[in-house]
Amino acid sequence: MDLAGSGSRFQSDLAFCPDCGSVLPLPGAQEAVACARCGFAVHVRDFEGKVVRTAVVFHQPGTAVPAAMEDGPELQGPVVDRRCARCGHEGMAYRTRQMRSADEGQTVFFTCIRCKFQEKEDS
């Protein structure tokens, strides 16, 4: 599939829509694979020869604990580029809470992923 002359916004393989960047569904019995977000369609023949690999791992109940759960709820959020005021480490996890009325901004809680120092910011 040549996307060079199509005016596409994204350079990708057939796993992603070249127009909007969304993940394309796997080909099925239809003649075309259509993006659920923007409607871009690729003929199913373009997928010939492509290999899709998946893996499922089963653990004994109670043996697999996600690493984030061991760290506590304050470190389960996404990490942003923010310098810790205590240790100077670049990278803090954050989470948000609506602490005041609905017409007020939310409160953002930051936690250093190195020293666990916490600070908050009202927006």
Coordinates of C-alpha atoms in Angstrom, one line a residue:
M1 CA 0.0 0.0 0.0
D2 CA 1.6 3.2 -1.1
L3 CA 0.6 6.2 1.1
A4 CA 3.0 8.7 -0.4
G5 CA 0.6 10.2 -2.9
S6 CA -2.6 9.7 -0.9
G7 CA -2.3 12.9 1.2
S8 CA -2.1 10.8 4.3
R9 CA -1.3 12.5 7.6
F10 CA 0.4 9.4 9.1
Q11 CA 3.2 7.1 8.0
S12 CA 2.2 3.7 9.3
D13 CA 1.9 0.1 8.6
L14 CA -1.5 -1.5 8.2
A15 CA -2.2 -1.8 11.9
F16 CA -3.1 1.9 12.1
C17 CA -5.3 4.2 10.0
P18 CA -3.1 6.5 7.8
D19 CA -5.7 9.3 8.0
C20 CA -6.5 9.5 11.8
G21 CA -3.9 7.2 13.4
S22 CA -6.5 4.9 15.1
V23 CA -5.9 1.2 15.4
L24 CA -7.5 -0.6 12.4
P25 CA -9.6 -3.7 13.2
L26 CA -8.3 -7.1 12.0
P27 CA -9.5 -8.2 8.6
G28 CA -12.5 -10.4 8.5
A29 CA -14.8 -11.8 5.8
Q30 CA -15.5 -8.3 4.3
E31 CA -13.7 -7.1 1.2
A32 CA -12.4 -4.0 3.0
V33 CA -11.2 -3.1 6.5
A34 CA -12.7 0.2 7.6
C35 CA -11.5 2.6 10.3
A36 CA -14.2 2.9 13.0
R37 CA -13.3 6.5 13.7
C38 CA -13.0 8.2 10.3
G39 CA -14.2 5.5 7.8
F40 CA -10.9 5.1 5.9
A41 CA -11.0 1.8 4.1
V42 CA -8.2 -0.6 3.0
H43 CA -8.9 -3.6 0.7
V44 CA -8.5 -6.9 2.5
R45 CA -5.9 -8.0 -0.1
D46 CA -3.5 -5.5 1.2
F47 CA -3.3 -7.6 4.4
E48 CA -2.1 -10.8 2.5
G49 CA 1.1 -12.1 3.9
K50 CA 0.9 -10.1 7.1
V51 CA 1.4 -12.0 10.3
V52 CA -0.5 -11.3 13.5
R53 CA 0.9 -12.7 16.7
T54 CA -0.9 -12.8 20.1
A55 CA -0.1 -14.4 23.4
V56 CA -2.2 -15.1 26.5
V57 CA -0.5 -15.9 29.7
F58 CA -2.5 -17.4 32.6
H59 CA -1.2 -17.1 36.2
Q60 CA -2.4 -19.0 39.2
P61 CA -5.0 -17.0 41.1
G62 CA -3.4 -14.6 43.6
T63 CA 0.2 -15.0 42.2
A64 CA 0.2 -12.1 39.7
V65 CA 0.1 -8.6 41.2
P66 CA 0.7 -5.6 38.9
A67 CA 3.8 -3.7 39.9
A68 CA 1.8 -0.5 40.2
M69 CA -0.4 -2.0 42.9
E70 CA 2.6 -2.8 45.1
D71 CA 3.7 0.9 44.9
G72 CA 0.4 2.3 46.3
P73 CA -2.3 4.4 44.7
E74 CA -0.3 7.6 44.6
L75 CA 2.2 6.1 42.1
Q76 CA -0.4 4.5 39.8
G77 CA -1.0 7.6 37.6
P78 CA 0.8 8.7 34.5
V79 CA 4.3 10.2 34.9
V80 CA 5.0 13.7 33.7
D81 CA 8.1 15.8 33.3
R82 CA 8.0 17.7 36.5
R83 CA 11.0 18.3 38.9
C84 CA 10.6 17.1 42.5
A85 CA 11.1 20.0 44.9
R86 CA 12.7 17.7 47.5
C87 CA 15.2 15.5 45.5
G88 CA 15.3 17.2 42.1
H89 CA 14.3 14.0 40.2
E90 CA 12.7 14.8 36.9
G91 CA 9.5 12.7 36.7
M92 CA 6.4 12.7 38.9
A93 CA 3.3 10.6 38.8
Y94 CA 0.0 12.5 39.0
R95 CA -3.7 12.0 39.8
T96 CA -6.6 14.4 39.9
R97 CA -9.5 14.8 42.3
Q98 CA -12.5 17.1 42.3
M99 CA -12.1 18.4 45.8
R100 CA -14.4 21.5 45.6
S101 CA -17.7 22.2 43.9
A102 CA -18.2 21.2 40.2
D103 CA -17.8 24.8 38.9
E104 CA -14.3 25.0 40.5
G105 CA -11.1 23.5 39.0
Q106 CA -9.8 20.1 40.0
T107 CA -6.8 19.5 42.3
V108 CA -3.8 17.7 40.9
F109 CA -1.7 15.6 43.2
F110 CA 1.9 14.9 42.2
T111 CA 4.1 12.2 43.7
C112 CA 7.9 11.9 43.0
I113 CA 8.6 8.4 41.7
R114 CA 12.0 8.4 43.4
C115 CA 11.5 9.8 46.9
K116 CA 7.7 9.6 47.2
F117 CA 7.5 13.4 48.0
Q118 CA 3.9 14.7 47.4
E119 CA 2.7 18.1 46.4
K120 CA -0.6 19.4 45.2
E121 CA -1.7 22.1 42.7
D122 CA -5.1 23.6 42.5
S123 CA -6.2 24.5 39.0

